[in-house]
Structures are given as structure tokens and as C-alpha cells.
Amino acid sequence: MISASHLSRRFGPLVAIDDLSFEIEAGEVVGFLGPNGAGKTTTLRILAGFLPASAGSASVAGYDVLRQSMEVRKHIGYLAETVPLYREHRIEEMLDFQGRLHGLSRKERKLRIPKVLDRVGVLDRRRQLVGHLSRGLRQRVGLATALLPDPEVLILDEPTSGLDPLQRIEVRRLIQDLAGQHTVIVSSHILPEIEAVCPRVLILSKGRLAADGSQEELVRTLGGASHVRLEVAGHAAISGPGIEGVSARLRELPGVSEVEEHSLDDGYTAFEVSCEVDLRREVGELSNHEGWTVRELSWRKATLEELFARIALELDSEPVETGA
Amino acid sequence: MKGLATIYRRELAGLFVAPLAWILLSISYAMTGWLFVTILKDTGGDIIASVRFSSGESLPYWAFMIFLPPLLTMRMISEESRNGLLEFLLTSPVSDGAVVLGKFLAAWTFMALFWSSNLIYAAALHGLGAPPDWPPVLGGFLGAVLVSGLFCSIGMLSSSLTSTPILAAFGAFIGNVLVLLLPHLAGLFDATWLHEEVESVDVMSHFHRTFLVGLLDTKVLVFFSAWTGFFLFMASRAVEAKRWR
């Protein structure tokens, strides 16, 4: 449904996106995740036919975004981050204008406008002026505007930006409802937004694709940070091997890739046993067998947040695809 | 041109939603009426002179001609470029040309309404049994509409070159003044060829020699249409260029 091949976009000396390639199948809900300035908006603008790429090509619904821009625009619903709406219009007038722009007949507009307004929960406010709406309501009207032509592809740039937590939950629910009926691309720099609604994530960093895959796959492949945490009574209480010895015993367990130890202020020592699978049982048995005084034994699964932070902060990872 | 009518309707409605449009129309009708009655009194009832004065031979007329189109067009592209509405329009299935032309036509329609006061006063005179000389009246109206069209197209170009409405208005105002003062500026140089070239693009002389005497010269119609088309084309290219910046 959406294909980007070696997309690049420069603004003078600034490289906004650099050699970006990905494919999105029909019906997928994909999240574009990245820190501010990562190139998310630029990519979405190229896909929406607003910006031309400096190099590379992209197609949406089988049409080239540059050469067949008009066809592309007929097949997309695009909600920009700024939620552009005419303030002097009433909500239903704004949607009527959008319907006319997309060539919907009077009958189609009459049928579809109340339907999409009901879907985003503003049907009872349809006579209200856009200029008098709260940010959350404007966002919903913006979504209704994007949905009105019943597009195959929905491109939503930071759809929850500026909303309060309750409004965010509402918008998330709405996007989740759209899954399956439309191909949806959602961009955000707020990780929980993407985690909540997008099974597949594309992480952008400095204009490059840093990771692409389902959340689970990304965490599994790139995670590395999943670990069992073991807190053992301090130095003096560990009979025999000492801290280094404990680490060595833990490293001997099958599936353990690394063990880090941290001395805690209260005399305990924490061991972080990196492993891809939950090894609490094995670590517990070892502790029993060795007679260590254990205060905590817990399993901490790597999260997308840790992965995102690593990519955003380190900015050195090679692009990773997990075959999604 | 798909979407042209939709954009035109929205822009026109947008103009009339704001009180400014109604205030300007009221001023136009009041000013034209006042000028007409004043000259009518001064000339001892010369209707033709009164109509001519209120439609092209007075300073307030040209002041409105120079100032109004920039005020109408200044926000049409520049502000929408700033608040994201241009992005909304340019990702809809309408061409850049339709966006520019639709907005221009709305401003032009408003200007036509603005100048229609002369027609109404002339019709009132006709109804009262003192028929005016209709060719100059109609010519004056047509001329006003064509010059307004030219100035609106300059306004559209200016609006498409900046995202600051007041700067767009200033640019358009300077453009309009330059267009009207071109013969005077050329007069500063002692070059016959320059005077001849400038004379062919002298808006004021075209206006006075044809429209105000009730003549309809196709060459003049082509002159105004061509220059208006040129500025609109440039505005459309400037909107397209925004995508590349």
C-alpha cells in the first residue's frame, strides 16, 4: 500500500531524511517514532504529496507521490500536526468544504458527514464554530476531516499532541478502531502513544531508519536489556566466593549473556543478569543452593522505551529490520 | 479545474463572514454617493461629469484602487501558509493553480461588488428620469473591475511570496504604485524608446482613453487579461515553490 525507496530530503544544508526505505501493507497500523527533528513530519509530508523528495521515490496506493500526486491525494486522509481548520466555519461546514474538495456528491456528503462526526464524538456539536473549540475537540474535528473521504490511507502527524491524558486515550481508541479498515500511519515522539496503538513501529533517528518491526520483535532483537535482578545481602554475608564469585556463578547459568553488579548503600549488592528468557527459577535455585541471603529476585523485560532511548541517545545503531 | 468553485465559494464566504467586507462596502457606497452628489452640485447638475469623477477621475477612487486589493489578498496565501491551511489545501485533490485562482476570483468578485455602487447610482438616476450616458458608466465599471483584477493578481503574488500578511500587503501596495507611476518614472530618463515601451503598459492611460469614454477596445482587454494572468501564473509558481523550500 505504501512504499518508500531510498527517500532523502534536504532543506539547504540540512538533511531532514536520509536514504529512508520501507514498505507498509494494506490495513497495517504503523507508528513513526523518533525524537523531535528525526524526520517524521518530513516523511509524512512527502507521502501526503505536500513535499517532493530530494532523492528516491515513494508510492501510496500504487501511485507515485511525485508524478501522480493528485491520485495520491484522492486516496489519503492527512492530518497535519497543526490541525489546520478554518476557524470561522462551523464544524459541519468545515467537513462540507472537505467533502467538496474531494468531489463528494451532495448525497454522499449528507450521508457521510454525520457518520464521521458521530465516530469522533462531536455530532452534537456540529453547529459549533471551529474557532470556539478546545484543542481536543479541534483534534477530533481534524480527524473527522481526514476520515470524511473514506481514504485508503490515513496519515496522522502527532495526533495526540497538546491533548490532556483523557483526550489522548479517546484519540488512541479512535485510531485503534480504524485498524483494519484503513492503512494508518501515526507519528509521535511520545512512546506510549505508539506503544498503545501501533503493532508495528518504525523508529527514525537523525533522518534515518533506525529500526523497523513489531514491538515484540524489536524488543526481542534489539532489547538486550531484559534481565533478572537479584539483590543479595552485602559483601560480608556472601560466604565463599565474594561478589566476583557470585557474578561468575551466575554467568555459568545457561542463557546468561552478561552480569553486572552494583553495590547498594544499605549493604546489599544488586546483580543484573542479562538474559533473553526469564531465568528467575534458575537464579533462585542457585541462590538456595549457595545459601545467599536474597532480598529481591525479579524479572525485568526490556521495553520499547529502553530501545527508543538507546537509539535516540546513542544514535549509532545500524538500521534494523525484523522482517515485519 | 477541479476544486476551483469550492475554493472560490469558501474564500468569498470567508470575506463576508468578517465585518471588514461589510464596512468596506458601506464606505464604497457612501463615498461614491458623496462624490457624485458633491460634483453634481458643483457642476450645476452635470450627470456625466459626476459619474466620471466618481469612477476614475478622483483621488479617493485611486486610493481605494491601490489600497483595497492588497488588504483583501494579503492573508489569502501568506497566513494560510503560516497556519497550515495551505498544507491542508495542497494535500487535497486540487491543483496549486485552482487554489490561487479560486482565492483570486473571490477577491476580484468583492472588488466588482465594491465598484458596483456607480452602477446602482446611475440606475437610480435613470429611474428618476435623468438617464446618464451609459457607455462611460459601464466602461468605467468594467475598467475598475479590470484594474482591480490586475491589482488583486499582484496582491496574490505578493501574498504567495511571504508568510507575513502585513508584508504581503506592503509588497502589493508598492507593486500597485509602481504600475501606476511607471510612465512618470520613465519620464525621469531621456530615452524615447523607453517612453514608447512604457506607454504600451500604462494602465492609467489605457483606462482613461478607453473605459472612461465608453470605448471597448479588445487590445486593452487583452492587455489587462495578459498581465493579470501573468501575475497569477507567477503566484501559482510561488505556491509550488513553497513545497521545495
CSV table of N, CA and C in Angstrom, one decimal, chain A residues 9 11 45 48-53 66 70 73-74 76 78 80 82 84-86 88-89 94 96-98 100-103 145, chain B residues 2-3 6-7 9-11 13-14 17 80 82-96 103 242-245:
chain,number,residue,atom,x,y,z
A,9,ARG,N,15.6,13.9,1.8
A,9,ARG,CA,15.1,15.3,1.6
A,9,ARG,C,16.0,16.2,2.3
A,11,PHE,N,16.9,20.3,3.2
A,11,PHE,CA,16.5,21.7,3.2
A,11,PHE,C,17.8,22.5,3.3
A,45,ARG,N,5.0,14.3,5.1
A,45,ARG,CA,4.6,15.3,4.1
A,45,ARG,C,5.0,14.8,2.7
A,48,ALA,N,2.3,12.4,1.8
A,48,ALA,CA,1.0,13.1,1.5
A,48,ALA,C,1.0,13.9,0.2
A,49,GLY,N,2.2,14.0,-0.4
A,49,GLY,CA,2.3,14.7,-1.7
A,49,GLY,C,2.5,16.2,-1.5
A,50,PHE,N,2.8,16.6,-0.2
A,50,PHE,CA,3.0,18.1,0.0
A,50,PHE,C,4.4,18.5,-0.3
A,51,LEU,N,5.4,17.6,0.1
A,51,LEU,CA,6.8,17.9,-0.2
A,51,LEU,C,7.3,17.0,-1.2
A,52,PRO,N,8.1,17.4,-2.1
A,52,PRO,CA,8.8,16.5,-3.0
A,52,PRO,C,10.1,16.0,-2.3
A,53,ALA,N,10.5,14.8,-2.6
A,53,ALA,CA,11.7,14.2,-2.1
A,53,ALA,C,12.9,14.8,-2.9
A,66,LEU,N,5.1,11.8,-6.4
A,66,LEU,CA,5.6,13.0,-7.2
A,66,LEU,C,4.9,13.1,-8.5
A,70,MET,N,-1.8,14.0,-7.6
A,70,MET,CA,-3.3,14.2,-7.5
A,70,MET,C,-4.0,12.9,-7.1
A,73,ARG,N,-3.4,12.1,-3.5
A,73,ARG,CA,-4.2,12.9,-2.6
A,73,ARG,C,-5.7,12.4,-2.5
A,74,LYS,N,-6.1,11.8,-3.6
A,74,LYS,CA,-7.5,11.2,-3.6
A,74,LYS,C,-7.6,10.0,-2.7
A,76,ILE,N,-5.7,9.5,0.2
A,76,ILE,CA,-5.2,9.7,1.6
A,76,ILE,C,-6.1,10.6,2.4
A,78,TYR,N,-5.1,13.2,5.4
A,78,TYR,CA,-3.9,13.6,6.1
A,78,TYR,C,-4.2,14.7,7.1
A,80,ALA,N,-2.4,17.1,9.5
A,80,ALA,CA,-1.1,17.7,9.9
A,80,ALA,C,-1.0,18.0,11.4
A,82,THR,N,-0.5,20.6,13.0
A,82,THR,CA,-1.1,21.9,13.4
A,82,THR,C,-2.6,21.8,13.4
A,84,PRO,N,-4.9,22.0,10.8
A,84,PRO,CA,-5.4,23.2,10.1
A,84,PRO,C,-6.9,23.1,9.8
A,85,LEU,N,-7.6,24.0,10.4
A,85,LEU,CA,-9.1,24.1,10.2
A,85,LEU,C,-9.4,25.6,10.0
A,86,TYR,N,-10.5,25.9,9.3
A,86,TYR,CA,-10.9,27.3,9.2
A,86,TYR,C,-11.7,27.7,10.4
A,88,GLU,N,-13.4,30.2,11.2
A,88,GLU,CA,-14.7,30.9,11.0
A,88,GLU,C,-15.9,29.9,10.6
A,89,HIS,N,-15.5,28.7,10.3
A,89,HIS,CA,-16.5,27.7,9.9
A,89,HIS,C,-17.1,27.0,11.1
A,94,MET,N,-17.0,22.9,7.8
A,94,MET,CA,-15.6,22.5,7.5
A,94,MET,C,-15.6,21.2,6.8
A,96,ASP,N,-18.1,19.9,5.2
A,96,ASP,CA,-18.7,20.0,3.8
A,96,ASP,C,-17.7,20.5,2.8
A,97,PHE,N,-16.8,21.5,3.3
A,97,PHE,CA,-15.8,22.0,2.4
A,97,PHE,C,-14.8,20.9,2.0
A,98,GLN,N,-14.4,20.1,3.0
A,98,GLN,CA,-13.5,19.0,2.7
A,98,GLN,C,-14.2,18.0,1.7
A,100,ARG,N,-16.5,18.6,-0.5
A,100,ARG,CA,-16.5,19.2,-1.9
A,100,ARG,C,-15.1,19.1,-2.5
A,101,LEU,N,-14.0,19.4,-1.7
A,101,LEU,CA,-12.7,19.3,-2.3
A,101,LEU,C,-12.4,17.9,-2.8
A,102,HIS,N,-13.0,16.9,-2.2
A,102,HIS,CA,-12.7,15.6,-2.6
A,102,HIS,C,-13.8,15.1,-3.6
A,103,GLY,N,-14.6,16.0,-4.0
A,103,GLY,CA,-15.6,15.7,-5.1
A,103,GLY,C,-16.7,14.8,-4.7
A,145,THR,N,-12.2,15.3,9.5
A,145,THR,CA,-11.9,15.9,8.2
A,145,THR,C,-11.1,14.9,7.4
B,2,LYS,N,-10.5,21.3,-11.2
B,2,LYS,CA,-11.2,20.7,-10.1
B,2,LYS,C,-11.0,21.4,-8.8
B,3,GLY,N,-12.0,21.7,-8.1
B,3,GLY,CA,-11.9,22.3,-6.7
B,3,GLY,C,-11.9,23.8,-6.8
B,6,THR,N,-15.2,25.3,-5.4
B,6,THR,CA,-15.2,25.1,-4.0
B,6,THR,C,-14.4,26.1,-3.2
B,7,ILE,N,-13.2,26.3,-3.7
B,7,ILE,CA,-12.3,27.3,-3.1
B,7,ILE,C,-12.8,28.7,-3.2
B,9,ARG,N,-15.9,29.7,-3.5
B,9,ARG,CA,-17.1,29.8,-2.6
B,9,ARG,C,-16.6,30.0,-1.2
B,10,ARG,N,-15.7,29.2,-0.8
B,10,ARG,CA,-15.2,29.3,0.6
B,10,ARG,C,-14.5,30.7,0.9
B,11,GLU,N,-13.7,31.1,-0.1
B,11,GLU,CA,-13.0,32.4,0.1
B,11,GLU,C,-14.0,33.6,0.2
B,13,ALA,N,-17.2,33.5,0.9
B,13,ALA,CA,-17.9,33.4,2.2
B,13,ALA,C,-17.0,33.9,3.3
B,14,GLY,N,-15.7,33.5,3.3
B,14,GLY,CA,-14.8,33.9,4.3
B,14,GLY,C,-14.6,35.4,4.4
B,17,VAL,N,-17.8,36.8,6.0
B,17,VAL,CA,-18.0,36.5,7.4
B,17,VAL,C,-17.4,37.6,8.3
B,80,GLU,N,-2.3,31.5,5.4
B,80,GLU,CA,-2.6,30.1,5.3
B,80,GLU,C,-1.4,29.3,5.2
B,82,ARG,N,1.2,30.1,6.9
B,82,ARG,CA,1.8,30.1,8.3
B,82,ARG,C,1.0,29.2,9.2
B,83,ASN,N,-0.4,29.2,9.0
B,83,ASN,CA,-1.2,28.4,10.0
B,83,ASN,C,-1.5,27.0,9.5
B,84,GLY,N,-0.9,26.6,8.4
B,84,GLY,CA,-1.0,25.2,8.0
B,84,GLY,C,-2.2,24.9,7.0
B,85,LEU,N,-3.1,25.9,6.8
B,85,LEU,CA,-4.2,25.7,6.0
B,85,LEU,C,-3.8,25.4,4.5
B,86,LEU,N,-2.7,26.1,4.1
B,86,LEU,CA,-2.2,25.9,2.8
B,86,LEU,C,-1.8,24.4,2.6
B,87,GLU,N,-1.2,23.8,3.6
B,87,GLU,CA,-0.8,22.4,3.6
B,87,GLU,C,-2.0,21.6,3.5
B,88,PHE,N,-3.1,21.9,4.2
B,88,PHE,CA,-4.4,21.2,4.1
B,88,PHE,C,-4.9,21.2,2.6
B,89,LEU,N,-4.9,22.4,2.0
B,89,LEU,CA,-5.4,22.6,0.6
B,89,LEU,C,-4.5,21.8,-0.4
B,90,LEU,N,-3.2,21.9,-0.2
B,90,LEU,CA,-2.2,21.4,-1.1
B,90,LEU,C,-2.1,19.9,-1.0
B,91,THR,N,-2.7,19.3,0.1
B,91,THR,CA,-2.7,17.8,0.1
B,91,THR,C,-4.1,17.3,-0.2
B,92,SER,N,-5.0,18.2,-0.6
B,92,SER,CA,-6.3,17.8,-1.1
B,92,SER,C,-6.2,17.7,-2.6
B,93,PRO,N,-7.1,17.0,-3.2
B,93,PRO,CA,-7.0,16.7,-4.7
B,93,PRO,C,-7.4,18.0,-5.5
B,94,VAL,N,-6.7,19.0,-5.3
B,94,VAL,CA,-6.9,20.3,-6.1
B,94,VAL,C,-5.5,20.8,-6.5
B,95,SER,N,-5.4,21.4,-7.7
B,95,SER,CA,-4.1,21.9,-8.1
B,95,SER,C,-3.7,23.2,-7.5
B,96,ASP,N,-2.5,23.5,-7.5
B,96,ASP,CA,-2.0,24.8,-7.0
B,96,ASP,C,-2.7,25.9,-7.7
B,103,LYS,N,-9.0,31.8,-4.9
B,103,LYS,CA,-8.8,32.9,-4.0
B,103,LYS,C,-8.8,34.2,-4.7
B,242,LYS,N,6.9,26.8,-2.7
B,242,LYS,CA,6.9,26.6,-1.2
B,242,LYS,C,7.2,25.2,-0.9
B,243,ARG,N,6.8,24.3,-1.8
B,243,ARG,CA,7.0,22.8,-1.5
B,243,ARG,C,8.5,22.5,-1.5
B,244,TRP,N,9.2,23.2,-2.3
B,244,TRP,CA,10.6,22.9,-2.4
B,244,TRP,C,11.5,23.5,-1.4
B,245,ARG,N,11.0,24.5,-0.7
B,245,ARG,CA,11.9,25.2,0.2
B,245,ARG,C,12.1,24.4,1.5
